[in-house]
Amino acid sequence: MEFIDLKKQYSALKDSIDSNIATVLRNGNFIGGSEINELSKQLATYCGTSYALTCANGTDALTLALRTIEVGEKDAVFVPTFTFFASAEAISLEKATPIFVDVDFRTFNIDPIKLEKAITDVQTKTDLNPKAILTVDLFGLPANYPEIKKIANRYGLLIIEDSAQGFGGSINGKKACSFGDIATTSFFPAKPLGCYGDGGAVFTDNEAYYQLLQSYAVHGKGSYKYDNVRIGYNSRLDSIQAAVLLPKLEAFRQHELKDRNRIAAAYTQKLAPHFVTPLIPDGFESSWAQYTLILDSTEQRTHIQERLKAKGIPTMVYYPNPMHKQTAYAGYHFNLEDLTVAETLSSRVMSIPMHPYLTDEEIELICHELIEAKRS
Ligand SMILES: *Cc1c(COP(=O)(O)O)cnc(C)c1O
């Protein structure tokens, strides 16, 4: 059994993916082909934003977003400590200071009460300028935007939405990638919408931001490529990756997102009597980048992982270390807050296989073995 079965997805979508790739090879437009325009249009339409710009990967998408809102030295950017390294790394790469904030135990996302406390602490205890909140839609669930937006307005902060894992999720029908002043996603193969290599995208409703994003992504171009008006990056999605993503987006829209939710519901129904299962607040929908259980202890987690491995069932720990415990951030002096929820989660979470092509038999087997492993 695979943790995320990309081969099954490929065999389901093979004809359209193969013929789309063949078209790119025939036309020879490997950078900026018509597939890129078509994909950008469809991404913006799906997410309900005015603009979408594709780029090289989800980390670059964050970098482009932070550069566009002019984050720099002396700026504080608030970020959940329970996330993938790139969320914090992009802030540091732009020379701003990441302020790590604790997360909610059941949704895994940034805790709005602790966020507000972190903002006032930065105002009163540091000489940093609070600039933006970099939210993360972890494991596919949108962060608590109704509360986060109130806080952002109260303190005059911008929101960058890191929806690398959140593509397809929603709150009351409004889609992930539409909540931030700028939002980003990743098409890394294992994400809810993945390509066959690296890829990413940036979303916004703000035309001025969109123009800056386009410029930063292509060497700070002005009116054309050889007119360079600012220092930028080289960050583009390949036409071949767009050709792969078009039929994948279609399948995602038609059935994969529904399948992910059906599988998650089956997991929850079978596992909730035995484990702490993910909490999806009312009105929220997850795209289930991961299905993550909270176990009683690290020892129990190790035991269950070993039992499942012996039965051929893969499991993963996302994430074994919160950002403030990473070596790269060792000795970092702006851990103002209590980050114990994230620390507890890191010691006790475990993710189980999740992709839209899991069969009923596989779901049954995974749940059965999980419950047995907990008992033994
Ligand atoms: C995967 C991921 C990224 C980075 O995306 P890449 O395409 O791998 O650069 C950023 N943030 C989060 C939360 C992620 O999961």
Short mmCIF file of C-alpha atoms and ligand atoms in Angstrom, two decimals:
data_model
loop_
_atom_site.label_atom_id
_atom_site.label_comp_id
_atom_site.label_asym_id
_atom_site.label_seq_id
_atom_site.Cartn_x
_atom_site.Cartn_y
_atom_site.Cartn_z
CA MET A 1 0.00 0.00 0.00
CA GLU A 2 1.21 3.53 -0.83
CA PHE A 3 0.88 6.50 1.54
CA ILE A 4 -0.16 8.67 -1.43
CA ASP A 5 -0.80 6.56 -4.53
CA LEU A 6 0.25 8.69 -7.51
CA LYS A 7 0.52 5.64 -9.78
CA LYS A 8 -3.16 4.81 -9.36
CA GLN A 9 -4.08 8.38 -10.17
CA TYR A 10 -1.85 8.31 -13.26
CA SER A 11 -3.44 5.14 -14.56
CA ALA A 12 -6.88 6.73 -14.14
CA LEU A 13 -5.86 9.94 -15.98
CA LYS A 14 -3.19 8.51 -18.32
CA ASP A 15 -4.83 9.23 -21.68
CA SER A 16 -5.41 12.93 -21.12
CA ILE A 17 -2.08 13.51 -19.34
CA ASP A 18 -0.08 11.70 -22.03
CA SER A 19 -1.79 13.50 -24.89
CA ASN A 20 -1.39 16.90 -23.19
CA ILE A 21 2.34 16.30 -22.67
CA ALA A 22 2.67 15.16 -26.30
CA THR A 23 1.08 18.43 -27.43
CA VAL A 24 3.68 20.46 -25.54
CA LEU A 25 6.48 18.34 -27.05
CA ARG A 26 5.05 18.86 -30.55
CA ASN A 27 4.60 22.62 -30.13
CA GLY A 28 7.97 23.17 -28.47
CA ASN A 29 6.76 26.01 -26.18
CA PHE A 30 8.29 24.69 -22.97
CA ILE A 31 8.19 27.99 -21.10
CA GLY A 32 5.06 30.14 -21.17
CA GLY A 33 3.07 27.90 -23.53
CA SER A 34 -0.69 28.28 -23.94
CA GLU A 35 -1.16 25.62 -21.21
CA ILE A 36 0.16 28.15 -18.66
CA ASN A 37 -2.45 30.77 -19.57
CA GLU A 38 -5.24 28.23 -19.57
CA LEU A 39 -4.18 26.80 -16.20
CA SER A 40 -3.81 30.27 -14.62
CA LYS A 41 -7.32 31.18 -15.76
CA GLN A 42 -8.80 27.94 -14.43
CA LEU A 43 -6.97 28.24 -11.09
CA ALA A 44 -8.27 31.78 -10.52
CA THR A 45 -11.81 30.75 -11.49
CA TYR A 46 -11.73 27.69 -9.22
CA CYS A 47 -10.41 29.62 -6.22
CA GLY A 48 -12.58 32.67 -6.88
CA THR A 49 -9.74 35.20 -7.15
CA SER A 50 -9.18 37.87 -9.80
CA TYR A 51 -5.65 36.67 -10.58
CA ALA A 52 -3.50 33.55 -10.40
CA LEU A 53 0.16 33.42 -11.40
CA THR A 54 1.95 30.09 -11.70
CA CYS A 55 5.57 29.80 -10.50
CA ALA A 56 8.33 27.28 -9.86
CA ASN A 57 7.27 25.91 -6.45
CA GLY A 58 5.34 26.70 -3.27
CA THR A 59 8.37 28.15 -1.49
CA ASP A 60 8.98 30.61 -4.33
CA ALA A 61 5.27 31.47 -4.23
CA LEU A 62 5.71 32.54 -0.60
CA THR A 63 8.90 34.45 -1.41
CA LEU A 64 7.20 36.30 -4.28
CA ALA A 65 4.23 37.16 -2.04
CA LEU A 66 6.44 38.45 0.80
CA ARG A 67 8.58 40.47 -1.61
CA THR A 68 5.47 41.98 -3.17
CA ILE A 69 4.13 43.26 0.15
CA GLU A 70 7.65 44.60 0.84
CA VAL A 71 8.50 42.59 3.90
CA GLY A 72 12.04 43.25 5.05
CA GLU A 73 14.41 43.90 7.94
CA LYS A 74 12.72 44.98 11.16
CA ASP A 75 9.39 43.53 10.05
CA ALA A 76 7.71 40.85 12.14
CA VAL A 77 5.71 38.17 10.35
CA PHE A 78 3.53 35.92 12.52
CA VAL A 79 3.55 32.26 11.49
CA PRO A 80 2.32 29.06 13.15
CA THR A 81 5.21 27.03 14.55
CA PHE A 82 3.49 23.76 13.58
CA THR A 83 4.06 23.72 9.80
CA PHE A 84 6.49 22.74 7.07
CA PHE A 85 9.83 24.58 7.25
CA ALA A 86 9.22 26.61 4.07
CA SER A 87 6.51 28.75 5.73
CA ALA A 88 9.09 30.22 8.13
CA GLU A 89 12.08 29.93 5.81
CA ALA A 90 10.56 32.26 3.21
CA ILE A 91 10.17 34.95 5.91
CA SER A 92 13.81 34.62 6.96
CA LEU A 93 14.99 34.61 3.33
CA GLU A 94 13.33 38.03 2.93
CA LYS A 95 15.26 39.15 6.06
CA ALA A 96 12.12 39.66 8.13
CA THR A 97 11.65 38.04 11.54
CA PRO A 98 9.28 35.09 11.87
CA ILE A 99 7.33 35.21 15.13
CA PHE A 100 6.25 31.68 15.95
CA VAL A 101 2.71 31.28 17.24
CA ASP A 102 1.13 28.23 18.83
CA VAL A 103 -1.70 26.29 17.22
CA ASP A 104 -5.10 24.93 18.17
CA PHE A 105 -4.91 21.33 19.43
CA ARG A 106 -7.79 20.00 17.34
CA THR A 107 -7.55 21.94 14.05
CA PHE A 108 -3.70 22.10 14.00
CA ASN A 109 -4.01 25.70 12.71
CA ILE A 110 -2.80 29.01 14.21
CA ASP A 111 -4.57 29.89 17.47
CA PRO A 112 -6.19 33.35 17.05
CA ILE A 113 -6.06 34.19 20.79
CA LYS A 114 -2.35 33.40 21.00
CA LEU A 115 -1.83 35.24 17.70
CA GLU A 116 -3.27 38.45 19.15
CA LYS A 117 -1.13 38.08 22.27
CA ALA A 118 1.98 37.62 20.09
CA ILE A 119 1.16 40.79 18.15
CA THR A 120 0.77 42.94 21.28
CA ASP A 121 3.93 41.42 22.75
CA VAL A 122 5.92 42.32 19.65
CA GLN A 123 4.52 45.86 19.87
CA THR A 124 5.45 46.29 23.52
CA LYS A 125 8.57 44.14 23.95
CA THR A 126 10.53 44.47 20.68
CA ASP A 127 11.54 47.15 18.19
CA LEU A 128 10.07 45.11 15.34
CA ASN A 129 7.25 46.37 13.16
CA PRO A 130 4.32 43.91 12.99
CA LYS A 131 3.70 43.60 9.24
CA ALA A 132 1.88 40.44 8.24
CA ILE A 133 0.34 37.18 9.36
CA LEU A 134 1.48 34.19 7.33
CA THR A 135 -1.31 31.70 7.94
CA VAL A 136 -1.05 28.03 6.98
CA ASP A 137 -4.00 25.88 5.88
CA LEU A 138 -2.46 22.81 7.48
CA PHE A 139 -3.36 19.30 6.32
CA GLY A 140 -5.99 20.81 3.97
CA LEU A 141 -8.09 22.74 6.50
CA PRO A 142 -8.38 26.51 6.01
CA ALA A 143 -7.13 28.49 9.02
CA ASN A 144 -9.69 30.35 11.15
CA TYR A 145 -10.03 33.31 8.74
CA PRO A 146 -13.18 34.80 10.29
CA GLU A 147 -11.16 35.45 13.49
CA ILE A 148 -7.78 36.07 11.83
CA LYS A 149 -9.23 38.77 9.54
CA LYS A 150 -10.63 40.65 12.55
CA ILE A 151 -7.20 40.61 14.18
CA ALA A 152 -5.45 41.64 10.95
CA ASN A 153 -7.82 44.61 10.61
CA ARG A 154 -7.45 45.59 14.26
CA TYR A 155 -3.64 45.81 14.00
CA GLY A 156 -3.33 46.82 10.33
CA LEU A 157 -1.58 43.61 9.26
CA LEU A 158 -1.64 41.93 5.86
CA ILE A 159 -2.46 38.24 5.48
CA ILE A 160 -0.35 35.88 3.37
CA GLU A 161 -2.20 32.57 3.09
CA ASP A 162 0.12 29.56 2.72
CA SER A 163 -2.28 27.13 1.13
CA ALA A 164 0.34 24.68 -0.14
CA GLN A 165 -1.74 21.95 1.53
CA GLY A 166 -5.09 23.72 1.44
CA PHE A 167 -6.02 23.85 -2.25
CA GLY A 168 -9.68 22.85 -2.57
CA GLY A 169 -10.65 23.52 1.05
CA SER A 170 -13.30 26.12 1.85
CA ILE A 171 -15.20 28.08 4.51
CA ASN A 172 -18.92 28.44 3.82
CA GLY A 173 -18.26 27.80 0.13
CA LYS A 174 -15.43 30.36 -0.18
CA LYS A 175 -12.34 28.56 -1.42
CA ALA A 176 -8.85 28.36 0.06
CA CYS A 177 -6.32 30.56 -1.80
CA SER A 178 -8.88 33.41 -1.66
CA PHE A 179 -8.50 34.38 2.02
CA GLY A 180 -5.16 36.17 2.06
CA ASP A 181 -4.26 39.56 0.59
CA ILE A 182 -2.00 37.22 -1.33
CA ALA A 183 -2.31 33.41 -1.18
CA THR A 184 0.07 30.71 -2.34
CA THR A 185 -0.10 27.04 -3.16
CA SER A 186 2.28 24.25 -4.14
CA PHE A 187 1.96 21.61 -6.84
CA PHE A 188 4.60 19.34 -5.26
CA PRO A 189 3.46 15.82 -6.27
CA ALA A 190 2.13 14.86 -2.82
CA LYS A 191 -0.05 17.96 -2.34
CA PRO A 192 -3.84 17.80 -2.94
CA LEU A 193 -3.27 19.12 -6.49
CA GLY A 194 0.20 17.97 -7.53
CA CYS A 195 2.17 18.00 -10.78
CA TYR A 196 5.02 15.70 -11.86
CA GLY A 197 7.85 17.78 -10.44
CA ASP A 198 7.94 21.13 -8.67
CA GLY A 199 5.32 23.82 -9.19
CA GLY A 200 3.39 26.52 -7.39
CA ALA A 201 1.01 29.44 -7.77
CA VAL A 202 0.18 32.80 -6.23
CA PHE A 203 -3.35 34.23 -5.97
CA THR A 204 -4.66 37.74 -5.34
CA ASP A 205 -7.54 40.12 -6.05
CA ASN A 206 -5.20 43.11 -5.99
CA GLU A 207 -4.15 44.23 -9.49
CA ALA A 208 -1.10 46.17 -8.28
CA TYR A 209 0.13 43.09 -6.38
CA TYR A 210 -0.49 40.92 -9.45
CA GLN A 211 1.65 43.20 -11.61
CA LEU A 212 4.47 43.13 -9.06
CA LEU A 213 4.21 39.34 -8.73
CA GLN A 214 4.53 38.95 -12.52
CA SER A 215 7.56 41.21 -12.51
CA TYR A 216 9.32 39.55 -9.55
CA ALA A 217 8.77 36.10 -11.07
CA VAL A 218 10.66 37.07 -14.26
CA HIS A 219 13.82 38.94 -13.21
CA GLY A 220 11.99 42.10 -12.16
CA LYS A 221 10.82 42.73 -15.72
CA GLY A 222 9.21 46.03 -16.69
CA SER A 223 7.37 46.45 -19.98
CA TYR A 224 9.10 43.34 -21.39
CA LYS A 225 11.63 40.69 -20.45
CA TYR A 226 14.78 42.73 -21.28
CA ASP A 227 13.55 45.83 -19.46
CA ASN A 228 14.51 45.09 -15.85
CA VAL A 229 13.16 47.60 -13.37
CA ARG A 230 13.75 45.75 -10.07
CA ILE A 231 15.77 42.80 -8.77
CA GLY A 232 13.60 39.74 -9.06
CA TYR A 233 13.75 35.98 -9.35
CA ASN A 234 13.46 33.37 -12.06
CA SER A 235 10.39 31.42 -10.99
CA ARG A 236 8.13 29.92 -13.64
CA LEU A 237 6.04 26.81 -14.02
CA ASP A 238 7.03 24.66 -17.03
CA SER A 239 4.45 24.18 -19.79
CA ILE A 240 4.75 20.39 -19.35
CA GLN A 241 3.72 20.72 -15.70
CA ALA A 242 0.74 22.86 -16.70
CA ALA A 243 -0.17 20.17 -19.25
CA VAL A 244 -0.16 17.61 -16.41
CA LEU A 245 -2.11 19.88 -14.06
CA LEU A 246 -5.00 20.65 -16.44
CA PRO A 247 -6.51 17.13 -16.45
CA LYS A 248 -5.59 16.74 -12.76
CA LEU A 249 -7.49 19.92 -11.88
CA GLU A 250 -10.46 18.60 -13.88
CA ALA A 251 -10.43 15.30 -11.93
CA PHE A 252 -9.97 17.21 -8.66
CA ARG A 253 -13.02 19.32 -9.46
CA GLN A 254 -15.13 16.44 -10.77
CA HIS A 255 -14.54 13.82 -8.10
CA GLU A 256 -11.19 13.74 -6.28
CA LEU A 257 -12.09 16.37 -3.66
CA LYS A 258 -15.37 14.58 -2.99
CA ASP A 259 -13.52 11.25 -2.77
CA ARG A 260 -11.05 12.69 -0.28
CA ASN A 261 -13.93 13.87 1.88
CA ARG A 262 -15.78 10.57 1.59
CA ILE A 263 -12.64 8.67 2.66
CA ALA A 264 -11.98 11.07 5.55
CA ALA A 265 -15.58 10.65 6.74
CA ALA A 266 -15.19 6.86 6.64
CA TYR A 267 -11.95 7.10 8.65
CA THR A 268 -13.59 9.36 11.22
CA GLN A 269 -16.64 7.15 11.58
CA LYS A 270 -14.50 4.06 12.22
CA LEU A 271 -11.70 5.69 14.23
CA ALA A 272 -13.39 8.36 16.38
CA PRO A 273 -14.42 5.86 19.09
CA HIS A 274 -10.74 4.89 19.53
CA PHE A 275 -8.58 7.92 18.61
CA VAL A 276 -8.54 11.73 18.61
CA THR A 277 -9.54 12.40 14.99
CA PRO A 278 -9.26 15.71 13.07
CA LEU A 279 -11.85 18.38 13.94
CA ILE A 280 -13.43 20.22 11.01
CA PRO A 281 -15.35 23.26 12.35
CA ASP A 282 -18.90 23.95 11.11
CA GLY A 283 -18.93 25.48 7.65
CA PHE A 284 -15.31 24.46 6.98
CA GLU A 285 -14.29 21.88 4.37
CA SER A 286 -10.84 20.29 4.22
CA SER A 287 -9.05 19.03 1.12
CA TRP A 288 -7.36 16.42 3.35
CA ALA A 289 -3.75 16.86 2.37
CA GLN A 290 -3.25 14.63 5.41
CA TYR A 291 -5.50 12.65 7.72
CA THR A 292 -3.84 13.03 11.11
CA LEU A 293 -4.57 11.30 14.41
CA ILE A 294 -3.42 12.46 17.85
CA LEU A 295 -2.16 9.52 19.89
CA ASP A 296 -1.73 9.26 23.67
CA SER A 297 2.08 9.36 23.73
CA THR A 298 5.23 9.13 21.64
CA GLU A 299 5.69 5.54 22.86
CA GLN A 300 2.21 4.59 21.67
CA ARG A 301 2.91 6.26 18.33
CA THR A 302 6.15 4.33 17.83
CA HIS A 303 4.40 1.09 18.75
CA ILE A 304 1.48 1.69 16.36
CA GLN A 305 3.79 2.80 13.52
CA GLU A 306 5.85 -0.37 13.88
CA ARG A 307 2.78 -2.64 14.00
CA LEU A 308 1.29 -1.00 10.92
CA LYS A 309 4.58 -1.12 9.05
CA ALA A 310 4.76 -4.86 9.68
CA LYS A 311 1.29 -5.14 8.09
CA GLY A 312 2.41 -3.14 5.04
CA ILE A 313 0.57 0.06 6.03
CA PRO A 314 2.70 3.22 5.76
CA THR A 315 2.34 6.07 8.27
CA MET A 316 4.12 9.43 8.57
CA VAL A 317 4.79 12.01 11.26
CA TYR A 318 3.95 15.57 10.15
CA TYR A 319 5.78 17.25 11.82
CA PRO A 320 8.26 15.72 14.27
CA ASN A 321 9.62 19.21 15.17
CA PRO A 322 7.84 22.55 15.37
CA MET A 323 9.74 25.40 13.71
CA HIS A 324 11.00 26.90 16.97
CA LYS A 325 12.73 23.56 17.73
CA GLN A 326 14.49 23.36 14.35
CA THR A 327 18.28 23.62 14.43
CA ALA A 328 18.12 26.47 11.89
CA TYR A 329 16.17 28.53 14.43
CA ALA A 330 18.22 27.50 17.47
CA GLY A 331 18.97 30.35 19.86
CA TYR A 332 16.35 32.44 18.17
CA HIS A 333 15.18 35.03 20.67
CA PHE A 334 11.73 35.90 19.51
CA ASN A 335 9.92 32.85 20.85
CA LEU A 336 7.86 35.14 23.01
CA GLU A 337 5.00 32.80 23.59
CA ASP A 338 4.11 29.52 25.06
CA LEU A 339 4.30 27.03 22.17
CA THR A 340 3.41 23.90 24.11
CA VAL A 341 0.43 22.77 22.03
CA ALA A 342 2.64 22.50 18.94
CA GLU A 343 5.29 20.67 20.99
CA THR A 344 2.69 18.22 22.26
CA LEU A 345 1.33 17.65 18.76
CA SER A 346 4.81 17.00 17.36
CA SER A 347 5.32 14.28 19.94
CA ARG A 348 1.94 12.61 19.34
CA VAL A 349 0.60 13.10 15.78
CA MET A 350 0.59 10.43 13.11
CA SER A 351 -0.79 10.64 9.57
CA ILE A 352 -2.29 7.64 7.76
CA PRO A 353 -2.63 6.94 4.01
CA MET A 354 -4.80 9.56 2.30
CA HIS A 355 -5.46 9.94 -1.43
CA PRO A 356 -8.62 9.85 -3.56
CA TYR A 357 -7.98 6.34 -4.91
CA LEU A 358 -8.06 4.42 -1.59
CA THR A 359 -10.48 1.48 -1.83
CA ASP A 360 -13.11 0.53 0.76
CA GLU A 361 -11.07 -2.62 1.49
CA GLU A 362 -7.93 -0.59 2.15
CA ILE A 363 -9.83 1.82 4.44
CA GLU A 364 -11.30 -1.15 6.31
CA LEU A 365 -7.89 -2.79 6.67
CA ILE A 366 -6.15 0.41 7.84
CA CYS A 367 -8.81 1.08 10.50
CA HIS A 368 -8.88 -2.53 11.66
CA GLU A 369 -5.09 -2.67 12.04
CA LEU A 370 -5.00 0.72 13.78
CA ILE A 371 -7.54 -0.37 16.37
CA GLU A 372 -5.75 -3.70 16.88
CA ALA A 373 -2.39 -1.99 17.23
CA LYS A 374 -3.78 0.35 19.88
CA ARG A 375 -5.18 -2.61 21.85
CA SER A 376 -2.00 -4.69 21.74
C1 LIG B 1 4.91 21.95 0.71
C2 LIG B 1 4.77 23.18 1.48
C3 LIG B 1 5.42 24.37 1.11
C4 LIG B 1 6.45 24.45 0.04
O1 LIG B 1 6.06 24.00 -1.22
P1 LIG B 1 7.18 23.52 -2.27
O2 LIG B 1 6.41 23.45 -3.56
O3 LIG B 1 7.68 22.20 -1.81
O4 LIG B 1 8.23 24.56 -2.32
C5 LIG B 1 5.17 25.51 1.85
N1 LIG B 1 4.34 25.49 2.89
C6 LIG B 1 3.70 24.37 3.29
C7 LIG B 1 2.76 24.42 4.45
C8 LIG B 1 3.90 23.16 2.61
O5 LIG B 1 3.28 22.06 3.00
#
